[in-house]
Amino acid sequence: MAGTISDIKKLEYDIHKYSSYSSSYLPENIREDNPANQTSRWSSNTNTPPQFLILKLERPAIVTRIKFGKYEKTHVCNLRKLKILGGLEEDRMMLLFEGGLRNDSVPETFNLKHRTNSGELLPIKYIQIVPLLSWGPSFNFCIWYVELLGIEDSIFILSNLRKYNMLREIEIVRLFLKHCRQQGYVRAFNALQEETGVRLEDDKMTELHEILVNRGDFKKTEEMLIDFIATGLMDDYLARQEYKPQWSLQLTPENEPRPGRRGGHQLIIDPQTSTIYLYGGWDGNEDLSDLWSYDVRTNRWTLIHERSEQLDGPTPRACHKMVYDTSSSQIFMLGRYLDSMSRTEENINSDFYLYNTVTRTWFQICNDTSQVGGPQLVFDHQMCIDVDKQTIYVFGGRILEPNYRVSLSLRNEEETTGQYRYSGLFSYHISTNTWTHILVDCGHPSASSPHVESIRSRVTHSMLFHHKHRKLYIFGGQRGKEYMTDFLIYDVDTNELSNMTPEKNNADAKNVPQSGFTQRATIDCEKDEIYVLTSLSKEKERRDLNLNSFWLFSLGKKEWSCVYKSEHSNGENCYQKNQSTCHEPCPRYAHQIVYDSTNQVHFLFGGNPGTNSNVRLDDFWVLRLEKPNRDNILRYCKYLLRKQEYEEITKSDPLAAILYLQTKLYDIIDHSDPVQLKEFHKLASLLFKSDSCTAAGSDGMEPTSLLSHSLSGGGGGGVVCSNASVGSANAGGVGGGGGGSKHKQPPSSNDDEDDRKGEANQAKVMRVESPKASTTEEADTSSISSMSSSDCSSSQTNASQSQTKAEQDVTAAPSSMVLVKSTTDSNDVVAPRMGSAAPDTIGLIATPSTSRGTGASRNRAADQQFELKIRRCLLFNKLVDLLPEPLCQPKKNISDFVLL
């Protein structure tokens, strides 16, 4: 085949359009890479958006990467934030990248999105670069050099263009199929599907629509959803939900022993037995050498040794590190901190210990690892173990030396400038008892040699080992006065060191965890997730960061997300012996945290609250990260179905509705949850509102339901009664909007306030959130069609059909008006059915249907049936959005592309 994805080359382009430029800093300058010339750049004449450059390729190509060159020095006009769009047409481009550049002189290359959602290669001809923020906020934007990389082989591109156009045609047909089914054009739907062979959706979804929307068989629908959930069709949706953090203070029996207050200690966990081990630390007055174990299953601490040095174990210490070998049930310990007065020739040795948890015995592996090829005495380093290869990795940390080796003037210089000596990356092979110096610190004398690989070492960083990826992940930390923000990856099998660039590379410090003394990290190799807890900053100049925050880094998505931030205001309560008044740990440093991967919980113990030089903590916390599970989503689906069925019963048989409320709905409500209980009580109000609303049935009023708003951020319209809120089955929050008929009289301001509160509470009802609004990439899919965003297949008749026919067929929808949700306005826009007069495009006033225009009376039963189908249709849409997208109908609608 001519051309493959590996045939990447530099692509030629022209400057097609630009927003502005200043002085002689022309857009054409970005085509020349001249970092020594300060004038060789494009500069906008303002930093007021929108500013942009549009590049035009000579011919369509697959653009895989973009390279930005820079000036030889840092510059205030460098781009801190930008986004890049691309497409075959300049007025129809999609987002390819969003991130930012570092403010340095090193060129940066970013991967661009170059495949469709279905995996096909995406040809483009136009690239738009949109600066958002410069490093100097009040300065104009500058771009020094841009290079596009990709494939432009004509045969290869032509082949992919054909595939791309075929996919577009299939999607267009699916949009027409969706539109026909929505509008009830049954013959057109069948003819188009038969002619093209294109399926609107998976057969399961078609069956679900038929059973729920057309037949109203709620029992059969519930059975189908139970089967969907049991076979894992909703697991992907559950996995996308955000974690909900739950802190709890782990209290142990009062009369039983437990570790005392300390900081700088170490915690490790044996995941096979769920046993945590704690050693040493500083209690505010002296270093400790006690060893404790904690059984997670029985919630009991056990003091193993009070003074380990009396049993051939390590001396009292803090700022050491430990790892646990699950294959041999052994603990390895290295490093410690010594104050300047204790750094003598006798004490400065880097001793290395082993503890056997089965025999409960200590063994000194080596008195000084620096004498056998290992690291010198270090503290605030990191250790990881590769159990499969029986290898321990030690990285970073500050090197301690005897006082007589360091002159007083040098010590003063170190304290002032922060120019300390740091240790590099070492490995220790357990079986052969051998050390290897893998990477030297960049400040090491040998680092300047071309044959020696080096690394920027640090302290208070994080290092985690992923046993499946076979990689070390290193991030954060501090080197001198500099706080490190890089994210390094070291492949232990290939010895390759690389720098990870997150997909959403945002240089804004608010979107990444703070590095420094507060950072503690863990990893879940099964979920490909890294967790980081930050809290108190030791430095006075960073005291504005004194809050608890918990972060997640997805190795799959390559992006950070903050699970929670909580400013702690309980003050001295945290430092007292009785800490039961606290709902979460107070800010601290020198604490430790471990992750129990079996039970998927974190444990935190002790630390320094920073209030007094001698005060340390002994509080023991558990952090659970919870997501909705299959039981939660099953209860949620049942709730939506039974609530809709209950609303329908209230219209025809109030007595049966009362019985249904007391049985079917009562059974799935958690009556210990005040939020659920309150919403359940509201359901009874439908019985009292039903008469008043029904009495006004000729005006289109309908009884309302319990939960009045969409769960998602997309919002949506619904059937609105003059004195009540929209039912949850009417809320069109799935995929960006919903529709229904709307009464002329708006809700009162009090109702609006209740609605807002209801929206906040609704997500809590079944511990499952409705689908979120579409992402930026799918923003153009959020508008809805001429009835709702759901695929509401009411069998509507044409306007020319007789009213008698409408009266006979109660499933037929009237040919009056239906709702279109505006993507630019929060109000519902009423649009007529095809065949009726066009609406006033300025006032957005509905034009009556043909039947209403001729004065014919509408059939009330058909009218109510139409509203009923809208409600079911919106419920269908909510349920479908919990299912995998490839199984379902398109989220876009023809109305998204039609402008009148």
PDB file of C-alpha atoms in Angstrom, residues 417-645:
ATOM      1  CA  THR A 417      20.943  28.808  47.619  1.00  0.00           C
ATOM      2  CA  GLY A 418      19.523  25.330  48.125  1.00  0.00           C
ATOM      3  CA  GLN A 419      22.381  23.853  46.056  1.00  0.00           C
ATOM      4  CA  TYR A 420      22.518  20.500  47.830  1.00  0.00           C
ATOM      5  CA  ARG A 421      23.900  17.214  46.539  1.00  0.00           C
ATOM      6  CA  TYR A 422      21.300  14.765  45.271  1.00  0.00           C
ATOM      7  CA  SER A 423      21.375  11.031  44.659  1.00  0.00           C
ATOM      8  CA  GLY A 424      20.577   9.487  41.274  1.00  0.00           C
ATOM      9  CA  LEU A 425      18.673   6.332  40.282  1.00  0.00           C
ATOM     10  CA  PHE A 426      19.954   3.022  41.688  1.00  0.00           C
ATOM     11  CA  SER A 427      18.749  -0.564  41.484  1.00  0.00           C
ATOM     12  CA  TYR A 428      19.358  -3.382  43.953  1.00  0.00           C
ATOM     13  CA  HIS A 429      19.016  -7.004  42.882  1.00  0.00           C
ATOM     14  CA  ILE A 430      17.872  -8.989  45.905  1.00  0.00           C
ATOM     15  CA  SER A 431      18.982 -12.450  44.780  1.00  0.00           C
ATOM     16  CA  THR A 432      22.542 -11.460  43.926  1.00  0.00           C
ATOM     17  CA  ASN A 433      22.873  -8.699  46.554  1.00  0.00           C
ATOM     18  CA  THR A 434      24.253  -6.265  43.958  1.00  0.00           C
ATOM     19  CA  TRP A 435      23.753  -2.542  43.351  1.00  0.00           C
ATOM     20  CA  THR A 436      23.723  -0.748  39.965  1.00  0.00           C
ATOM     21  CA  HIS A 437      24.000   3.006  39.435  1.00  0.00           C
ATOM     22  CA  ILE A 438      21.544   3.425  36.540  1.00  0.00           C
ATOM     23  CA  LEU A 439      21.343   7.224  36.175  1.00  0.00           C
ATOM     24  CA  VAL A 440      23.554   9.792  37.878  1.00  0.00           C
ATOM     25  CA  ASP A 441      22.220  13.099  39.106  1.00  0.00           C
ATOM     26  CA  CYS A 442      22.677  15.924  36.608  1.00  0.00           C
ATOM     27  CA  GLY A 443      24.936  17.658  39.151  1.00  0.00           C
ATOM     28  CA  HIS A 444      27.254  14.649  39.446  1.00  0.00           C
ATOM     29  CA  PRO A 445      30.824  15.233  38.124  1.00  0.00           C
ATOM     30  CA  SER A 446      30.421  12.440  35.562  1.00  0.00           C
ATOM     31  CA  ALA A 447      27.123  13.810  34.196  1.00  0.00           C
ATOM     32  CA  SER A 448      28.976  15.938  31.630  1.00  0.00           C
ATOM     33  CA  SER A 449      30.429  12.838  29.992  1.00  0.00           C
ATOM     34  CA  PRO A 450      28.659  11.939  26.719  1.00  0.00           C
ATOM     35  CA  HIS A 451      28.617   8.259  27.724  1.00  0.00           C
ATOM     36  CA  VAL A 452      26.885   8.800  31.075  1.00  0.00           C
ATOM     37  CA  GLU A 453      23.114   9.103  31.335  1.00  0.00           C
ATOM     38  CA  SER A 454      21.841  11.546  33.929  1.00  0.00           C
ATOM     39  CA  ILE A 455      18.583  12.644  35.552  1.00  0.00           C
ATOM     40  CA  ARG A 456      17.434  15.685  37.526  1.00  0.00           C
ATOM     41  CA  SER A 457      17.164  14.308  41.034  1.00  0.00           C
ATOM     42  CA  ARG A 458      15.017  15.814  43.767  1.00  0.00           C
ATOM     43  CA  VAL A 459      13.472  15.351  47.205  1.00  0.00           C
ATOM     44  CA  THR A 460       9.864  14.961  48.437  1.00  0.00           C
ATOM     45  CA  HIS A 461       8.860  13.612  45.042  1.00  0.00           C
ATOM     46  CA  SER A 462       6.726  10.598  44.138  1.00  0.00           C
ATOM     47  CA  MET A 463       7.909   7.400  42.482  1.00  0.00           C
ATOM     48  CA  LEU A 464       5.598   4.484  41.745  1.00  0.00           C
ATOM     49  CA  PHE A 465       6.156   1.178  39.970  1.00  0.00           C
ATOM     50  CA  HIS A 466       3.559  -0.293  37.599  1.00  0.00           C
ATOM     51  CA  HIS A 467       4.231  -4.030  37.499  1.00  0.00           C
ATOM     52  CA  LYS A 468       2.171  -4.514  34.321  1.00  0.00           C
ATOM     53  CA  HIS A 469       3.613  -1.603  32.361  1.00  0.00           C
ATOM     54  CA  ARG A 470       7.048  -2.403  33.806  1.00  0.00           C
ATOM     55  CA  LYS A 471       7.675   1.289  34.319  1.00  0.00           C
ATOM     56  CA  LEU A 472       8.597   3.736  37.063  1.00  0.00           C
ATOM     57  CA  TYR A 473       6.493   6.907  37.213  1.00  0.00           C
ATOM     58  CA  ILE A 474       8.305   9.878  38.768  1.00  0.00           C
ATOM     59  CA  PHE A 475       6.721  13.299  39.292  1.00  0.00           C
ATOM     60  CA  GLY A 476       6.730  16.336  41.539  1.00  0.00           C
ATOM     61  CA  GLY A 477       9.296  17.101  44.174  1.00  0.00           C
ATOM     62  CA  GLN A 478      11.739  19.885  44.904  1.00  0.00           C
ATOM     63  CA  ARG A 479      15.303  20.625  43.846  1.00  0.00           C
ATOM     64  CA  GLY A 480      16.821  23.497  45.762  1.00  0.00           C
ATOM     65  CA  LYS A 481      14.320  26.318  45.552  1.00  0.00           C
ATOM     66  CA  GLU A 482      12.656  24.904  42.423  1.00  0.00           C
ATOM     67  CA  TYR A 483       9.399  22.965  42.532  1.00  0.00           C
ATOM     68  CA  MET A 484       9.434  20.242  39.901  1.00  0.00           C
ATOM     69  CA  THR A 485       6.445  19.828  37.590  1.00  0.00           C
ATOM     70  CA  ASP A 486       7.807  17.236  35.145  1.00  0.00           C
ATOM     71  CA  PHE A 487       6.389  13.718  34.868  1.00  0.00           C
ATOM     72  CA  LEU A 488       9.117  11.188  34.073  1.00  0.00           C
ATOM     73  CA  ILE A 489       8.733   7.591  32.935  1.00  0.00           C
ATOM     74  CA  TYR A 490      11.525   5.048  33.239  1.00  0.00           C
ATOM     75  CA  ASP A 491      11.115   1.718  31.447  1.00  0.00           C
ATOM     76  CA  VAL A 492      12.952  -0.796  33.635  1.00  0.00           C
ATOM     77  CA  ASP A 493      13.276  -3.325  30.788  1.00  0.00           C
ATOM     78  CA  THR A 494      14.568  -1.017  28.040  1.00  0.00           C
ATOM     79  CA  ASN A 495      16.293   1.505  30.362  1.00  0.00           C
ATOM     80  CA  GLU A 496      14.547   4.295  28.463  1.00  0.00           C
ATOM     81  CA  LEU A 497      13.789   7.573  30.248  1.00  0.00           C
ATOM     82  CA  SER A 498      11.017   9.758  28.812  1.00  0.00           C
ATOM     83  CA  ASN A 499       8.847  12.692  29.818  1.00  0.00           C
ATOM     84  CA  MET A 500       5.109  12.177  29.794  1.00  0.00           C
ATOM     85  CA  THR A 501       3.077  14.932  28.202  1.00  0.00           C
ATOM     86  CA  PRO A 502      -0.535  14.853  29.396  1.00  0.00           C
ATOM     87  CA  GLU A 503      -3.165  15.002  26.644  1.00  0.00           C
ATOM     88  CA  LYS A 504      -4.572  18.104  28.319  1.00  0.00           C
ATOM     89  CA  ASN A 505      -1.225  19.691  28.995  1.00  0.00           C
ATOM     90  CA  ASN A 506      -2.340  22.676  31.039  1.00  0.00           C
ATOM     91  CA  ALA A 507       0.418  24.651  32.671  1.00  0.00           C
ATOM     92  CA  ASP A 508      -2.038  26.202  35.075  1.00  0.00           C
ATOM     93  CA  ALA A 509      -0.963  25.119  38.569  1.00  0.00           C
ATOM     94  CA  LYS A 510      -4.597  24.840  39.583  1.00  0.00           C
ATOM     95  CA  ASN A 511      -5.015  21.821  37.312  1.00  0.00           C
ATOM     96  CA  VAL A 512      -2.193  19.691  38.709  1.00  0.00           C
ATOM     97  CA  PRO A 513      -1.396  18.636  42.274  1.00  0.00           C
ATOM     98  CA  GLN A 514       1.043  20.825  44.169  1.00  0.00           C
ATOM     99  CA  SER A 515       4.522  19.379  44.563  1.00  0.00           C
ATOM    100  CA  GLY A 516       6.591  19.670  47.721  1.00  0.00           C
ATOM    101  CA  PHE A 517       6.531  18.249  51.214  1.00  0.00           C
ATOM    102  CA  THR A 518       2.798  17.637  51.121  1.00  0.00           C
ATOM    103  CA  GLN A 519       2.691  15.151  48.255  1.00  0.00           C
ATOM    104  CA  ARG A 520       1.989  11.458  48.876  1.00  0.00           C
ATOM    105  CA  ALA A 521       1.158   9.095  46.010  1.00  0.00           C
ATOM    106  CA  THR A 522      -0.160   5.560  45.444  1.00  0.00           C
ATOM    107  CA  ILE A 523      -1.011   3.479  42.386  1.00  0.00           C
ATOM    108  CA  ASP A 524      -3.658   0.978  41.294  1.00  0.00           C
ATOM    109  CA  CYS A 525      -2.136  -1.103  38.488  1.00  0.00           C
ATOM    110  CA  GLU A 526      -5.433  -2.802  37.646  1.00  0.00           C
ATOM    111  CA  LYS A 527      -7.238   0.495  37.045  1.00  0.00           C
ATOM    112  CA  ASP A 528      -4.179   2.309  35.589  1.00  0.00           C
ATOM    113  CA  GLU A 529      -4.722   5.122  38.083  1.00  0.00           C
ATOM    114  CA  ILE A 530      -2.297   7.149  40.190  1.00  0.00           C
ATOM    115  CA  TYR A 531      -3.585   8.896  43.319  1.00  0.00           C
ATOM    116  CA  VAL A 532      -1.954  11.916  44.948  1.00  0.00           C
ATOM    117  CA  LEU A 533      -2.814  13.451  48.316  1.00  0.00           C
ATOM    118  CA  THR A 534      -1.566  16.968  49.031  1.00  0.00           C
ATOM    119  CA  SER A 535      -2.137  18.993  52.165  1.00  0.00           C
ATOM    120  CA  LEU A 536       0.052  21.424  54.116  1.00  0.00           C
ATOM    121  CA  SER A 537       3.043  23.209  52.621  1.00  0.00           C
ATOM    122  CA  LYS A 538       6.136  23.464  54.781  1.00  0.00           C
ATOM    123  CA  GLU A 539       7.297  26.670  53.136  1.00  0.00           C
ATOM    124  CA  LYS A 540       5.903  29.967  54.401  1.00  0.00           C
ATOM    125  CA  GLU A 541       5.619  31.391  50.900  1.00  0.00           C
ATOM    126  CA  ARG A 542       3.289  28.532  49.905  1.00  0.00           C
ATOM    127  CA  ARG A 543       0.942  28.668  52.877  1.00  0.00           C
ATOM    128  CA  ASP A 544      -1.902  29.660  50.570  1.00  0.00           C
ATOM    129  CA  LEU A 545      -1.921  26.017  49.470  1.00  0.00           C
ATOM    130  CA  ASN A 546      -2.836  24.735  52.918  1.00  0.00           C
ATOM    131  CA  LEU A 547      -5.807  22.600  52.084  1.00  0.00           C
ATOM    132  CA  ASN A 548      -6.539  18.921  51.685  1.00  0.00           C
ATOM    133  CA  SER A 549      -6.784  17.849  48.069  1.00  0.00           C
ATOM    134  CA  PHE A 550      -6.880  14.472  46.400  1.00  0.00           C
ATOM    135  CA  TRP A 551      -5.948  14.009  42.745  1.00  0.00           C
ATOM    136  CA  LEU A 552      -6.223  11.233  40.204  1.00  0.00           C
ATOM    137  CA  PHE A 553      -3.998  10.737  37.186  1.00  0.00           C
ATOM    138  CA  SER A 554      -5.392   8.436  34.501  1.00  0.00           C
ATOM    139  CA  LEU A 555      -2.559   6.642  32.734  1.00  0.00           C
ATOM    140  CA  GLY A 556      -4.966   5.797  29.928  1.00  0.00           C
ATOM    141  CA  LYS A 557      -6.209   9.329  29.343  1.00  0.00           C
ATOM    142  CA  LYS A 558      -2.932  10.960  30.448  1.00  0.00           C
ATOM    143  CA  GLU A 559      -4.696  13.657  32.409  1.00  0.00           C
ATOM    144  CA  TRP A 560      -5.091  14.889  35.963  1.00  0.00           C
ATOM    145  CA  SER A 561      -8.404  15.391  37.693  1.00  0.00           C
ATOM    146  CA  CYS A 562      -9.068  16.698  41.178  1.00  0.00           C
ATOM    147  CA  VAL A 563     -11.314  14.354  43.145  1.00  0.00           C
ATOM    148  CA  TYR A 564     -11.820  16.910  45.894  1.00  0.00           C
ATOM    149  CA  LYS A 565     -10.446  20.006  47.592  1.00  0.00           C
ATOM    150  CA  SER A 566     -11.617  20.875  51.063  1.00  0.00           C
ATOM    151  CA  GLU A 567     -10.444  23.753  53.195  1.00  0.00           C
ATOM    152  CA  HIS A 568     -10.167  22.538  56.750  1.00  0.00           C
ATOM    153  CA  SER A 569     -11.430  24.880  59.458  1.00  0.00           C
ATOM    154  CA  ASN A 570     -11.684  22.737  62.579  1.00  0.00           C
ATOM    155  CA  GLY A 571      -8.469  24.205  63.947  1.00  0.00           C
ATOM    156  CA  GLU A 572      -7.121  22.839  67.194  1.00  0.00           C
ATOM    157  CA  ASN A 573      -9.653  20.022  67.324  1.00  0.00           C
ATOM    158  CA  CYS A 574      -7.343  18.103  64.999  1.00  0.00           C
ATOM    159  CA  TYR A 575      -4.399  18.361  67.327  1.00  0.00           C
ATOM    160  CA  GLN A 576      -6.211  17.216  70.454  1.00  0.00           C
ATOM    161  CA  LYS A 577      -6.419  13.604  71.532  1.00  0.00           C
ATOM    162  CA  ASN A 578     -10.143  13.468  70.805  1.00  0.00           C
ATOM    163  CA  GLN A 579     -10.467  14.119  67.070  1.00  0.00           C
ATOM    164  CA  SER A 580     -13.950  12.736  66.520  1.00  0.00           C
ATOM    165  CA  THR A 581     -15.246  16.225  65.707  1.00  0.00           C
ATOM    166  CA  CYS A 582     -13.295  16.276  62.427  1.00  0.00           C
ATOM    167  CA  HIS A 583     -14.814  15.093  59.171  1.00  0.00           C
ATOM    168  CA  GLU A 584     -11.496  14.865  57.326  1.00  0.00           C
ATOM    169  CA  PRO A 585      -7.795  15.062  58.185  1.00  0.00           C
ATOM    170  CA  CYS A 586      -6.372  18.500  58.822  1.00  0.00           C
ATOM    171  CA  PRO A 587      -3.575  19.849  56.562  1.00  0.00           C
ATOM    172  CA  ARG A 588      -0.169  18.370  57.399  1.00  0.00           C
ATOM    173  CA  TYR A 589       3.185  17.267  56.058  1.00  0.00           C
ATOM    174  CA  ALA A 590       5.571  14.434  57.014  1.00  0.00           C
ATOM    175  CA  HIS A 591       2.507  12.144  57.030  1.00  0.00           C
ATOM    176  CA  GLN A 592       2.259   8.781  55.302  1.00  0.00           C
ATOM    177  CA  ILE A 593      -0.423   7.077  53.220  1.00  0.00           C
ATOM    178  CA  VAL A 594      -0.784   3.538  51.854  1.00  0.00           C
ATOM    179  CA  TYR A 595      -3.253   1.963  49.462  1.00  0.00           C
ATOM    180  CA  ASP A 596      -4.981  -1.335  50.095  1.00  0.00           C
ATOM    181  CA  SER A 597      -5.599  -2.473  46.523  1.00  0.00           C
ATOM    182  CA  THR A 598      -7.633  -5.476  47.683  1.00  0.00           C
ATOM    183  CA  ASN A 599     -10.246  -3.391  49.491  1.00  0.00           C
ATOM    184  CA  GLN A 600      -9.530  -0.275  47.368  1.00  0.00           C
ATOM    185  CA  VAL A 601      -9.111   2.068  50.321  1.00  0.00           C
ATOM    186  CA  HIS A 602      -6.355   4.444  51.471  1.00  0.00           C
ATOM    187  CA  PHE A 603      -4.984   4.673  55.005  1.00  0.00           C
ATOM    188  CA  LEU A 604      -3.328   7.818  56.387  1.00  0.00           C
ATOM    189  CA  PHE A 605      -1.445   8.111  59.672  1.00  0.00           C
ATOM    190  CA  GLY A 606       0.097  11.009  61.599  1.00  0.00           C
ATOM    191  CA  GLY A 607       2.211  13.862  60.357  1.00  0.00           C
ATOM    192  CA  ASN A 608       3.185  17.414  61.273  1.00  0.00           C
ATOM    193  CA  PRO A 609       0.307  19.956  61.418  1.00  0.00           C
ATOM    194  CA  GLY A 610       2.780  22.836  61.217  1.00  0.00           C
ATOM    195  CA  THR A 611       1.410  24.604  64.307  1.00  0.00           C
ATOM    196  CA  ASN A 612       4.260  23.925  66.712  1.00  0.00           C
ATOM    197  CA  SER A 613       7.758  22.525  66.314  1.00  0.00           C
ATOM    198  CA  ASN A 614       7.024  19.767  68.841  1.00  0.00           C
ATOM    199  CA  VAL A 615       3.427  18.899  67.912  1.00  0.00           C
ATOM    200  CA  ARG A 616       2.841  15.718  65.897  1.00  0.00           C
ATOM    201  CA  LEU A 617      -0.349  13.806  65.039  1.00  0.00           C
ATOM    202  CA  ASP A 618      -1.490  10.234  65.708  1.00  0.00           C
ATOM    203  CA  ASP A 619      -4.829  10.277  63.886  1.00  0.00           C
ATOM    204  CA  PHE A 620      -5.574   7.309  61.631  1.00  0.00           C
ATOM    205  CA  TRP A 621      -7.862   7.903  58.637  1.00  0.00           C
ATOM    206  CA  VAL A 622      -9.496   5.808  55.954  1.00  0.00           C
ATOM    207  CA  LEU A 623     -10.290   7.251  52.528  1.00  0.00           C
ATOM    208  CA  ARG A 624     -12.776   5.423  50.332  1.00  0.00           C
ATOM    209  CA  LEU A 625     -13.274   6.396  46.707  1.00  0.00           C
ATOM    210  CA  GLU A 626     -16.733   5.325  45.677  1.00  0.00           C
ATOM    211  CA  LYS A 627     -18.401   5.051  42.301  1.00  0.00           C
ATOM    212  CA  PRO A 628     -21.924   3.864  41.504  1.00  0.00           C
ATOM    213  CA  ASN A 629     -22.108   0.100  41.001  1.00  0.00           C
ATOM    214  CA  ARG A 630     -24.508  -2.161  39.117  1.00  0.00           C
ATOM    215  CA  ASP A 631     -26.929  -2.277  42.037  1.00  0.00           C
ATOM    216  CA  ASN A 632     -27.021   1.519  42.165  1.00  0.00           C
ATOM    217  CA  ILE A 633     -27.725   1.931  38.485  1.00  0.00           C
ATOM    218  CA  LEU A 634     -30.348  -0.836  38.569  1.00  0.00           C
ATOM    219  CA  ARG A 635     -32.190   0.952  41.381  1.00  0.00           C
ATOM    220  CA  TYR A 636     -31.888   4.195  39.436  1.00  0.00           C
ATOM    221  CA  CYS A 637     -33.378   2.663  36.265  1.00  0.00           C
ATOM    222  CA  LYS A 638     -36.173   1.002  38.219  1.00  0.00           C
ATOM    223  CA  TYR A 639     -36.899   4.287  39.933  1.00  0.00           C
ATOM    224  CA  LEU A 640     -37.219   6.153  36.628  1.00  0.00           C
ATOM    225  CA  LEU A 641     -39.443   3.469  35.116  1.00  0.00           C
ATOM    226  CA  ARG A 642     -41.712   3.050  38.120  1.00  0.00           C
ATOM    227  CA  LYS A 643     -42.010   6.770  38.614  1.00  0.00           C
ATOM    228  CA  GLN A 644     -43.121   7.187  35.004  1.00  0.00           C
ATOM    229  CA  GLU A 645     -45.578   4.313  35.317  1.00  0.00           C
TER     230      GLU A 645
END
